[in-house]
Short mmCIF file of C-alpha atoms in Angstrom, two decimals:
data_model
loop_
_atom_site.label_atom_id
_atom_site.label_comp_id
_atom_site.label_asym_id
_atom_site.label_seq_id
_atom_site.Cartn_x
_atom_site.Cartn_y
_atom_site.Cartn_z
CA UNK A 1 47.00 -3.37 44.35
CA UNK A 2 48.62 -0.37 42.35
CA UNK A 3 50.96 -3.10 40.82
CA UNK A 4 48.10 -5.04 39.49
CA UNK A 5 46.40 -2.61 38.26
CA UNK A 6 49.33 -0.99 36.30
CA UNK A 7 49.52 -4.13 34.57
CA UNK A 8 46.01 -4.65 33.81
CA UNK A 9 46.01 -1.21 32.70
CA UNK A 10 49.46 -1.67 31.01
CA UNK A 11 48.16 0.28 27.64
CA UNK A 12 47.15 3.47 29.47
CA UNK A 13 48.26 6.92 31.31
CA UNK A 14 48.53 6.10 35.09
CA UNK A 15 49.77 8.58 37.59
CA UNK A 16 51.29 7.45 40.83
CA UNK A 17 52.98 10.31 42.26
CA UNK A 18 51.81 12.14 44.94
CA UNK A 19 51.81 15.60 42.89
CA UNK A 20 50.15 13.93 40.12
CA UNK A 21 47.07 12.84 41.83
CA UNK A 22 46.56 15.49 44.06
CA UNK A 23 45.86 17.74 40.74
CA UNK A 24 42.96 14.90 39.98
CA UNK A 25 41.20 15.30 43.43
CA UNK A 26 39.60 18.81 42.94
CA UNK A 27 36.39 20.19 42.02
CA UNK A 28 34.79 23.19 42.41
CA UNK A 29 33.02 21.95 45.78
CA UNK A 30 33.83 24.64 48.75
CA UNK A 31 36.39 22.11 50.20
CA UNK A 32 39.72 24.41 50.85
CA UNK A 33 42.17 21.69 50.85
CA UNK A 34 42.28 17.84 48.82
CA UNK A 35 42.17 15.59 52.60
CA UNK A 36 42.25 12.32 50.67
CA UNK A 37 43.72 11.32 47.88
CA UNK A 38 42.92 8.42 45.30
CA UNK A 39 45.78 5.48 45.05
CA UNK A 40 46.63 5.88 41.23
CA UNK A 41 44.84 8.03 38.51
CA UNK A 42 44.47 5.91 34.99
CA UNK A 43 43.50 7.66 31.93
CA UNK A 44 41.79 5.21 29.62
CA UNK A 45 42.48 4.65 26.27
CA UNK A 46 39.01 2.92 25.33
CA UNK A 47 35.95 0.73 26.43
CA UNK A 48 37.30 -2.19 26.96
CA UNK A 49 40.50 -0.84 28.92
CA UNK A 50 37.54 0.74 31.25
CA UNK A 51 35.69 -2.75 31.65
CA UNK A 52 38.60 -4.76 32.92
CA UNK A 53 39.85 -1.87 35.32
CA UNK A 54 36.48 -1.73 36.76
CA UNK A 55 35.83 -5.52 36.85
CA UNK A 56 39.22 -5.75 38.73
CA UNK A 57 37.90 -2.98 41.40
CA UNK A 58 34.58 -4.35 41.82
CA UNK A 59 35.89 -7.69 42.81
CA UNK A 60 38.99 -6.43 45.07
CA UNK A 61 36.13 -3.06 46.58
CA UNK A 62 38.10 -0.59 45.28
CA UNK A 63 36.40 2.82 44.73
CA UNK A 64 36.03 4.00 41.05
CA UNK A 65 35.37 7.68 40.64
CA UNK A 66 34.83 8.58 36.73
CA UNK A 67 36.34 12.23 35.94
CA UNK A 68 35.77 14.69 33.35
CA UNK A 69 36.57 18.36 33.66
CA UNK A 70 35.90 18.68 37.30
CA UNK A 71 33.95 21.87 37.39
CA UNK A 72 31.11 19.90 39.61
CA UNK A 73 29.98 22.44 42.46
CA UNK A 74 29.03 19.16 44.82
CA UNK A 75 32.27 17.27 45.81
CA UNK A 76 31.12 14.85 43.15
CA UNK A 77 34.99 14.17 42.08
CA UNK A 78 36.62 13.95 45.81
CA UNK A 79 37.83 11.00 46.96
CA UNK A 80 35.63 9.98 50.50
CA UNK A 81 36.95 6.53 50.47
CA UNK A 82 39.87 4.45 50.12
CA UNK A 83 41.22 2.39 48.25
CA UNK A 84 40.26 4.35 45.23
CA UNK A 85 41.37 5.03 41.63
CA UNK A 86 40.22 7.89 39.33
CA UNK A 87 39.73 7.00 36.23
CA UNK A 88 39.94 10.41 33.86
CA UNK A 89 37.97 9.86 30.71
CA UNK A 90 39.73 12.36 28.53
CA UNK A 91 41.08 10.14 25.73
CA UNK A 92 37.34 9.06 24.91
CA UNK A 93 36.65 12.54 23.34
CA UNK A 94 35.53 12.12 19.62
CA UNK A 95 32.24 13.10 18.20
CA UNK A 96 31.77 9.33 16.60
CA UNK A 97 28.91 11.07 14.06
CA UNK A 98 26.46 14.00 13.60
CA UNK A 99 23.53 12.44 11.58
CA UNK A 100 21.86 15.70 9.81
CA UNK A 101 19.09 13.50 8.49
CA UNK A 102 17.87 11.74 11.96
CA UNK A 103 18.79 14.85 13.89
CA UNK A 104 21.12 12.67 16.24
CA UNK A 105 24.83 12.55 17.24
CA UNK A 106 26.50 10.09 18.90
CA UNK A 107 29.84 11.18 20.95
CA UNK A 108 32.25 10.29 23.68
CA UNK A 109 31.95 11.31 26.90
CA UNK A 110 34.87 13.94 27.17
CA UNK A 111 33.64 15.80 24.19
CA UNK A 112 33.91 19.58 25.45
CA UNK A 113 30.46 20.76 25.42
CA UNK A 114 30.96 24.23 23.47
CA UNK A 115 32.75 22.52 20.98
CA UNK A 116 30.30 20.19 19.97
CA UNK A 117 27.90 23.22 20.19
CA UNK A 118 30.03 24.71 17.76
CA UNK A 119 30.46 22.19 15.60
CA UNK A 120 26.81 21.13 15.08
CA UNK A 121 25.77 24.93 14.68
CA UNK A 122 28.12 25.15 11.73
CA UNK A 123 26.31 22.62 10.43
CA UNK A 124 22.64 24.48 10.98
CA UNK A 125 21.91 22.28 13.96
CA UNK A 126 21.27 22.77 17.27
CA UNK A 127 22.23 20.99 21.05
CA UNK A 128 20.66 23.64 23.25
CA UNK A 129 21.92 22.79 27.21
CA UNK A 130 23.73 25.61 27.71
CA UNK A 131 25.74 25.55 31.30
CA UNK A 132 27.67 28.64 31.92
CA UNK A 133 31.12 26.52 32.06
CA UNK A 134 30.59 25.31 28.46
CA UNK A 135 34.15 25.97 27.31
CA UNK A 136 35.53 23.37 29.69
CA UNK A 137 33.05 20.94 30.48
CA UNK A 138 31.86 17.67 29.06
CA UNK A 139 29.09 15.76 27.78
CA UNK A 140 29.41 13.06 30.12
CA UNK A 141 29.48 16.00 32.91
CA UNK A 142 26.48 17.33 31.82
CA UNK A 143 24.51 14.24 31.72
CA UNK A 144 26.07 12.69 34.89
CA UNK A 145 24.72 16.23 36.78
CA UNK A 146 21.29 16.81 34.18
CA UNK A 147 23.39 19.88 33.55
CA UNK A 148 20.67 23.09 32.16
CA UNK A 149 21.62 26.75 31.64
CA UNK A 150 19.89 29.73 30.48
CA UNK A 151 17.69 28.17 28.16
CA UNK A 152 16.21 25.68 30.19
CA UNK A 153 13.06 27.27 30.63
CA UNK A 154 12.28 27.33 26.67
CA UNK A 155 14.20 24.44 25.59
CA UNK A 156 14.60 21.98 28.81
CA UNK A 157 17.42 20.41 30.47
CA UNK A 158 20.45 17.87 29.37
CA UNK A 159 17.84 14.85 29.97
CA UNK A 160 15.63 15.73 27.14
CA UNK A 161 18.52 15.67 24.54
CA UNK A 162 19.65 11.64 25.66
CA UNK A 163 18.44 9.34 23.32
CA UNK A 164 20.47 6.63 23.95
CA UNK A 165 23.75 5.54 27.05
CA UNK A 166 26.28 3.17 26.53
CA UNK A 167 27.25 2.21 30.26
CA UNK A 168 29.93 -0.19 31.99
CA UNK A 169 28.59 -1.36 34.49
CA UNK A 170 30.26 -1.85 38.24
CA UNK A 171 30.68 -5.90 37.37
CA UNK A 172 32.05 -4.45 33.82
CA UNK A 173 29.64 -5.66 31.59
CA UNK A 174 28.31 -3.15 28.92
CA UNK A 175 24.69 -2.05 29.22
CA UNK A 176 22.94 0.01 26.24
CA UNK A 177 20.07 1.64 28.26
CA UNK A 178 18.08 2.06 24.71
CA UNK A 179 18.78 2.35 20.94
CA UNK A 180 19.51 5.17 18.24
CA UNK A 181 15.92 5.91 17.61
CA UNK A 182 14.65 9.34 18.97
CA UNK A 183 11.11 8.01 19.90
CA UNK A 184 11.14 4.58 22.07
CA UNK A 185 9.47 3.57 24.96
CA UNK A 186 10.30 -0.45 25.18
CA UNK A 187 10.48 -1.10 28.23
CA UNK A 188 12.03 1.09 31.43
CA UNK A 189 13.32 4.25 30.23
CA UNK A 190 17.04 3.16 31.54
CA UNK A 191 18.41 6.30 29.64
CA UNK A 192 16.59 8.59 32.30
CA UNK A 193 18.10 6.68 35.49
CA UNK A 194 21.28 7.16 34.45
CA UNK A 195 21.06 10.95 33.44
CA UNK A 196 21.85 12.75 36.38
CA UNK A 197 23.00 9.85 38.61
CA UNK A 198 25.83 11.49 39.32
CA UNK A 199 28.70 8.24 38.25
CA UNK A 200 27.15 6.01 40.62
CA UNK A 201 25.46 3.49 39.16
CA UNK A 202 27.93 3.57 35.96
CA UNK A 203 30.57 4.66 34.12
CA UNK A 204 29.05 6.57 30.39
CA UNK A 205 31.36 5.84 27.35
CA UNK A 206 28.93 6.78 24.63
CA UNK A 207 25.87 9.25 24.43
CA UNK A 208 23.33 9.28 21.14
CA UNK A 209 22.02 12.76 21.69
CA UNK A 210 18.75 14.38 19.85
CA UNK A 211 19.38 17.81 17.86
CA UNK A 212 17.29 19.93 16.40
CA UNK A 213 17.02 22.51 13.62
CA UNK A 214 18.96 25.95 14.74
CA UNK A 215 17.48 29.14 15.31
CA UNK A 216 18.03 31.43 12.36
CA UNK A 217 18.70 34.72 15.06
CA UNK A 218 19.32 35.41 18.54
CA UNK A 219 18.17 39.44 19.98
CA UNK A 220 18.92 39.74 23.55
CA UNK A 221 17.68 42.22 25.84
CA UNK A 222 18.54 44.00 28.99
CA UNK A 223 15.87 45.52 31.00
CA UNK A 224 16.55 47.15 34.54
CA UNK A 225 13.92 47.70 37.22
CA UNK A 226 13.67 49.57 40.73
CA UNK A 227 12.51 46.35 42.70
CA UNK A 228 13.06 42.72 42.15
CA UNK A 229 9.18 42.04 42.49
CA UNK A 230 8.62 43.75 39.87
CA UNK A 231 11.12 42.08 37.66
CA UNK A 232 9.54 38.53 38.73
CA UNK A 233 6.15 40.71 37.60
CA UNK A 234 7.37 40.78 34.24
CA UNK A 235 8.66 37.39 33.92
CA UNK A 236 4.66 36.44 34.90
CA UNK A 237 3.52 39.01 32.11
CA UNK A 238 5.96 37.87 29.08
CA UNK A 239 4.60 34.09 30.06
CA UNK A 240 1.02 34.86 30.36
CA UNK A 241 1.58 36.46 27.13
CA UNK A 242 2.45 33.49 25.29
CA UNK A 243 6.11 34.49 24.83
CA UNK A 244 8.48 31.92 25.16
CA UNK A 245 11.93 33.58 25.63
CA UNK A 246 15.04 31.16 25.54
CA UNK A 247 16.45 32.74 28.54
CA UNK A 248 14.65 35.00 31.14
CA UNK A 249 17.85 35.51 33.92
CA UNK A 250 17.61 37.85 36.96
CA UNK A 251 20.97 39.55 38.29
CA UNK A 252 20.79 41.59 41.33
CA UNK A 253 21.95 44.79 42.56
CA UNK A 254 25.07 43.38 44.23
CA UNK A 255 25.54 41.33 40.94
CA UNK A 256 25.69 43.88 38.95
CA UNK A 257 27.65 46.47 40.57
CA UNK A 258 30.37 43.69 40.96
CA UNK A 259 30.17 42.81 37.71
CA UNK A 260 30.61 46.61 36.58
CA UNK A 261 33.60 47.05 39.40
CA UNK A 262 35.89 43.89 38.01
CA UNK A 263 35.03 43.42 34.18
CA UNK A 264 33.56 47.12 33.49
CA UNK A 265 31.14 46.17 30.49
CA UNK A 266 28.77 48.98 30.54
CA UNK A 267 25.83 47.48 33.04
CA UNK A 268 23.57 50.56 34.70
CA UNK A 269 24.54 49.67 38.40
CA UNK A 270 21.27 52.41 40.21
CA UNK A 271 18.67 49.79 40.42
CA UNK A 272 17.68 46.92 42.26
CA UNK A 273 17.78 44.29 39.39
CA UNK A 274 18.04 43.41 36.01
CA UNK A 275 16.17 40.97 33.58
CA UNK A 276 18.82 39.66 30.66
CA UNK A 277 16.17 38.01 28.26
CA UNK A 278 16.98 36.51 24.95
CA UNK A 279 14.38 35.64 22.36
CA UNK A 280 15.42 33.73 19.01
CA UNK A 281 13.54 31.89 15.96
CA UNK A 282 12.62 33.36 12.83
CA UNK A 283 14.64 36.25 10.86
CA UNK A 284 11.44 37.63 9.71
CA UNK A 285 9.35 37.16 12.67
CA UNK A 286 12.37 38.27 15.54
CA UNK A 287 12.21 41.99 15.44
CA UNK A 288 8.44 42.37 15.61
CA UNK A 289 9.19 39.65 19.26
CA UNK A 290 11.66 41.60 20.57
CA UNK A 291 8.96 45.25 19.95
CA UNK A 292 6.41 43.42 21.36
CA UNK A 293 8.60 42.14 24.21
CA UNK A 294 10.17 45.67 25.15
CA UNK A 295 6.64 47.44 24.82
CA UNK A 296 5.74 44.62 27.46
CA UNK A 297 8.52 45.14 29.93
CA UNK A 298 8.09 48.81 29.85
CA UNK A 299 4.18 48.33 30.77
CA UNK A 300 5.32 46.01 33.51
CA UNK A 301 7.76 48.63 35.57
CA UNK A 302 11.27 48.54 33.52
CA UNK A 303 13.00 51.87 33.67
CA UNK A 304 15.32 51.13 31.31
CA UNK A 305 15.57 48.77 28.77
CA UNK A 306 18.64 47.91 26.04
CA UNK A 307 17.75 45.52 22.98
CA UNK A 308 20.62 44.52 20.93
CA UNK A 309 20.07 44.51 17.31
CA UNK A 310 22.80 42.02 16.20
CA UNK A 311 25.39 39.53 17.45
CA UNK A 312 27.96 42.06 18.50
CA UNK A 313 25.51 43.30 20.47
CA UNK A 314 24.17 40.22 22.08
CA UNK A 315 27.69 38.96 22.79
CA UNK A 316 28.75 42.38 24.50
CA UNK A 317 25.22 41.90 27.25
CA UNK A 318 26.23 37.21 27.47
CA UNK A 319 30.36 38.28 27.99
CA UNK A 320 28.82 40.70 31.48
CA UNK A 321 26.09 37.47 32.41
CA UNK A 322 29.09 35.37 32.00
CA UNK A 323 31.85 37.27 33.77
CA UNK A 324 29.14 37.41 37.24
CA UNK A 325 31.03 34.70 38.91
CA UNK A 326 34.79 35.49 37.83
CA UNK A 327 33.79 38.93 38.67
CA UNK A 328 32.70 37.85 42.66
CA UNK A 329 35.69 35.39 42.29
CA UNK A 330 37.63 38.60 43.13
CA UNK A 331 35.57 39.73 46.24
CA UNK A 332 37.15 36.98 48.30
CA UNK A 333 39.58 34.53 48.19
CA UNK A 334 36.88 32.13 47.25
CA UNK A 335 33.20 31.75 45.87
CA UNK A 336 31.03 29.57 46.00
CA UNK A 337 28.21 29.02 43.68
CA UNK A 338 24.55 27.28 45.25
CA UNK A 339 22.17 25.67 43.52
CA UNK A 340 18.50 25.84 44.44
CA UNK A 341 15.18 25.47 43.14
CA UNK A 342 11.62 27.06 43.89
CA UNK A 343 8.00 27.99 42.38
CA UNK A 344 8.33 31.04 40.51
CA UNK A 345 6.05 32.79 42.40
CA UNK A 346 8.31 32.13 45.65
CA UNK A 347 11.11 33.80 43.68
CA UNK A 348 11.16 37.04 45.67
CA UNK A 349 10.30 35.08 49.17
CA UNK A 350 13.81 33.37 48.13
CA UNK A 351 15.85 36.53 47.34
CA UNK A 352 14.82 38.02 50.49
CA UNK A 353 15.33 35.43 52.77
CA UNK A 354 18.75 34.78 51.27
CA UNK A 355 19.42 38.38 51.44
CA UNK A 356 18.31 38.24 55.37
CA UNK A 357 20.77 34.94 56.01
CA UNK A 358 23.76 36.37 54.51
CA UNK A 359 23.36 39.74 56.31
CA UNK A 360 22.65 37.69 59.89
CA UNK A 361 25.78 36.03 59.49
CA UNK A 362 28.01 38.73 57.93
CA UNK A 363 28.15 36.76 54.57
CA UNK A 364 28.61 38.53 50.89
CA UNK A 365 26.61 37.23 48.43
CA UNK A 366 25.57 37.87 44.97
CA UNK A 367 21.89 36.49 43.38
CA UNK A 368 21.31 35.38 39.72
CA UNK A 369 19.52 33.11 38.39
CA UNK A 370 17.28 31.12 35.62
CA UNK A 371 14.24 33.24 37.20
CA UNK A 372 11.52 31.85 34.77
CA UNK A 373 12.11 27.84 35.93
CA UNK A 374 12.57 29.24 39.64
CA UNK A 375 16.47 28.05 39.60
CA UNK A 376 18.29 30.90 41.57
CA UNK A 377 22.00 31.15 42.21
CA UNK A 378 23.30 32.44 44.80
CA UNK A 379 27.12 33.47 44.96
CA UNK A 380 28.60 33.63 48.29
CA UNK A 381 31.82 35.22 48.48
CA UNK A 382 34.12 34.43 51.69
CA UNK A 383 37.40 33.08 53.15
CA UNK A 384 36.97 29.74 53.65
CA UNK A 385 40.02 29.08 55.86
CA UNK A 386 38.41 31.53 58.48
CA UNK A 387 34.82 31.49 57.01
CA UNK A 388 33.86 27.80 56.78
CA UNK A 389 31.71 27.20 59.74
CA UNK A 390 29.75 30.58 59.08
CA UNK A 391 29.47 29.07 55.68
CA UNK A 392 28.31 25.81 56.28
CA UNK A 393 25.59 27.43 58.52
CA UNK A 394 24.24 29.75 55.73
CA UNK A 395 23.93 26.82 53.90
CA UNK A 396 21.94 24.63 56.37
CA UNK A 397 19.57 27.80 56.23
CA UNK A 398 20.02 28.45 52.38
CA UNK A 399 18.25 24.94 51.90
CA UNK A 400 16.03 25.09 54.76
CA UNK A 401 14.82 28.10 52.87
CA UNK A 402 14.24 26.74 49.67
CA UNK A 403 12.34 23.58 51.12
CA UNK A 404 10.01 25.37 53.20
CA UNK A 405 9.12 27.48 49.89
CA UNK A 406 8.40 24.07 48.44
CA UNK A 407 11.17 23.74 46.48
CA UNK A 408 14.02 21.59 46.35
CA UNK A 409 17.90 21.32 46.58
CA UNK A 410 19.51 21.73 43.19
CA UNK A 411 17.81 22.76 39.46
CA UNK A 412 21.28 21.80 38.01
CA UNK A 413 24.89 21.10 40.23
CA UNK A 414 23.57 17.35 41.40
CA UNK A 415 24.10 16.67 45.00
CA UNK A 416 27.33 15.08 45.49
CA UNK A 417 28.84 14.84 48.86
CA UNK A 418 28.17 18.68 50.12
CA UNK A 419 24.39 18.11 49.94
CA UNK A 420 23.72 14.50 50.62
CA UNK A 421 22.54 15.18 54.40
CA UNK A 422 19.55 17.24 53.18
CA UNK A 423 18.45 14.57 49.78
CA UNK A 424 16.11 12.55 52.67
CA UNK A 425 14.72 15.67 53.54
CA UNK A 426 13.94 16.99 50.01
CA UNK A 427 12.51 13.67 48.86
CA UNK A 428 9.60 11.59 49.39
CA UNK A 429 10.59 8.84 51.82
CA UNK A 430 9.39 6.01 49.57
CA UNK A 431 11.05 7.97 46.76
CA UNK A 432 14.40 8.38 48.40
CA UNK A 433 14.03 4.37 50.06
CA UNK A 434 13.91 2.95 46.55
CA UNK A 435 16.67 5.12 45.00
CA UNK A 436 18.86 3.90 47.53
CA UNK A 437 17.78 0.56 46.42
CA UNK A 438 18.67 0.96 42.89
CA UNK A 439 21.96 1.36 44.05
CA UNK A 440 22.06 -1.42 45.52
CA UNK A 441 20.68 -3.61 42.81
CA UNK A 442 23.56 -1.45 40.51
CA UNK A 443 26.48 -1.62 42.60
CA UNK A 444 25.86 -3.85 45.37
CA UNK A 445 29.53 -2.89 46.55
CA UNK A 446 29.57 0.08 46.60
CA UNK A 447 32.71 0.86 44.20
CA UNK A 448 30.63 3.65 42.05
CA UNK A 449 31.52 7.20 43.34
CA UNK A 450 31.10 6.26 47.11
CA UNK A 451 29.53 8.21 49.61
CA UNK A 452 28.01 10.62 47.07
CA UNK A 453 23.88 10.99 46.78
CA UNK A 454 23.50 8.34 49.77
#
């Protein structure tokens, strides 16, 4: 098998060696140690180099697991099932075009998402999905796992940026799932099923994504209160107030004092929670917003409140947000990052319960979150080598928790292998009867990203 493969893949990268591979079998997934590892590891040089490997796999069932950065938080990149090859998509990483006049760009799927960020802004565009692993991870990533952020709540999730998919498919084929036009409903929206399907229905090698016109400033503010139901209060207020922040995120106590202990960055550590809000739009228009938002928190219970008044100021209050889980990183030997989802109003039900779960089983955990679309995040720091069962147990509950709130299992990380058991459970039995059909009709053997979703 490796033999023929080489050959067919004569052109690219392939790794054999034991050391090689192993490096290609992590995520971020609370696994401790790699138990399987794929056959060979192929780095493609193009579309058509993709096609025939897969075409070979599909008809000899060998598993096909398409790779980007590997920061998934689901197992989504280990191998559960051999044969297998990986195939690492980080040759196909040019931004084909940014189209200033249609508002679209149309890119590769190992394009580093902060760098076509970047590159658009400079241009006075704007992509908004904002995950807090920008730096490293890709496009394809973040449409494989409907990646969101921060600014979710104001501007939506990776799924309403996809105009457009170029897919192989498991028989090899190429499937366009729509065209280059940002407003087109002929026939099945195709683009949709394939945002956040995780790499198993298909492999992406091209995304047309929307833009739109870039925010002409950015104010962020920090505003601390005594209890964490009062910080959900004033999320209610600023929305029933027609304000439309781009990012309303909670950070608890424990958040912040570990924060303040490993990356010192100024963050009052007496009170039960914090509120990082950040408002942007007009030049003119921003400071009277961010007034009128401070006067707002203050009537709604903040004790303290910071507003930055310019860039230096809003990147001092992002660099503490985005040190929170390099800063628990050094709690334990490891962290793990969850991914749930509930009403907003069940936001403090949540916090609590997780709070009561991690204390009954002698677990550390730190709680942030996208507070004003109900995503909350909590990290768990432990030693898996000695903690794992305690772990896995806190999760069973974690979920439990969020379902019985009426919520579901992930705003954001995808499902993967770790949370497969519970997707019957969070969906509607038709629902999850004809997804699992869909996969069949897709990849009727199996050779997509086995054993992950179903």
């Amino acid at each position: 098998m490796i033999n023929k493969l080489k050959k067919i893949a004569k052109n690219c990268t392939c790794l054999t060696s034991v050391e090689d591979i192993y490096a290609y079998c992590h995520d971020t997934s609370p696994e401790p140690d790699v138990n399987m590892l794929a056959d060979i590891v192929i780095l493609p040089n193009n579309v058509e180099d993709i096609q025939k490997i897969v075409k070979f796999c599909n008809e000899n069932r060998i598993a096909v697991i398409a790779r980007g950065a590997g920061t998934c938080h689901t197992g989504g990149c280990r191998v559960k099932r051999k044969p297998c090859i990986i195939l690492h998509l980080s040759k196909l990483n040019k931004i084909i075009k940014i189209d200033k006049e249609n508002l679209i760009a149309k890119v590769q799927p190992n394009v580093v998402l902060g760098d076509f960020q970047k590159q658009v802004e400079d241009m006075g565009l704007f992509f908004p999905p904002d995950p807090s692993n920008l730096k490293v991870s890709t496009i394809g990533g973040a449409i494989s796992l409907n990646s969101g952020g921060p600014r979710t709540f104001k501007y939506g999730n990776t799924k309403d940026y996809v105009i457009n998919l170029k897919v192989v498919l498991p028989n090899g084929e190429i499937m366009e799932t729509s065209s280059d036009i940002a407003k087109d409903v002929t026939g099945y929206n195709l683009t949709q099923l394939f945002v956040g399907s995780e790499g198993t229905l298909g492999i992406i090698v091209e995304a047309t994504l929307k833009l739109i016109v870039k925010p002409e400033q950015r104010l962020v503010t920090l505003a601390y209160f005594d209890k964490l139901e009062h910080a959900t209060s004033a999320v209610n207020a600023i929305i029933n107030n027609k304000m439309t922040p781009s990012t309303v995120d909670l950070l608890d106590k424990n958040t912040i004092e570990t924060i303040e202990k490993y990356n010192p960055t100024g963050l009052l550590t007496n009170f039960d929670g914090a509120l990082l809000i950040e408002i942007d739009g007009n030049k003119e228009t921003i400071k009277k917003e961010q007034e009128d938002l401070s006067n707002l928190l203050k009537e709604n219970n903040a004790k303290e409140i910071i507003s930055a008044k310019n860039n230096e100021e809003n990147e001092k209050i992002w660099r503490a947000r985005r040190s929170a889980f390099g800063s628990v990183a050094k709690l334990k030997p490891d962290v793990i990052t969850e991914d749930v989802v509930v009403p907003r109003d069940k936001i403090v039900p949540l916090v609590e319960g997780i709070k009561r779960i991690c204390k009954n089983n002698n677990v550390t955990v730190c709680i942030m979150g996208h507070v004003a679309d109900g995503n909350i995040h909590p990290n768990f720091a432990l030693d898996l080598e000695k903690e794992k069962d305690i772990f896995n147990k806190t999760k069973d509950e974690l979920f439990e928790l969020a379902l019985s709130l009426g919520g579901t299992l992930s705003g954001e990380h995808g499902i993967g292998y770790e949370k497969k058991k519970y997707l019957n459970k969070a969906l509607d039995q038709n629902a999850y009867k004809y997804m699992e059909k869909i996969k069949i009709l897709f990849d009727p053997n199996n050779i997509m990203n086995p054993d992950k979703m179903f």
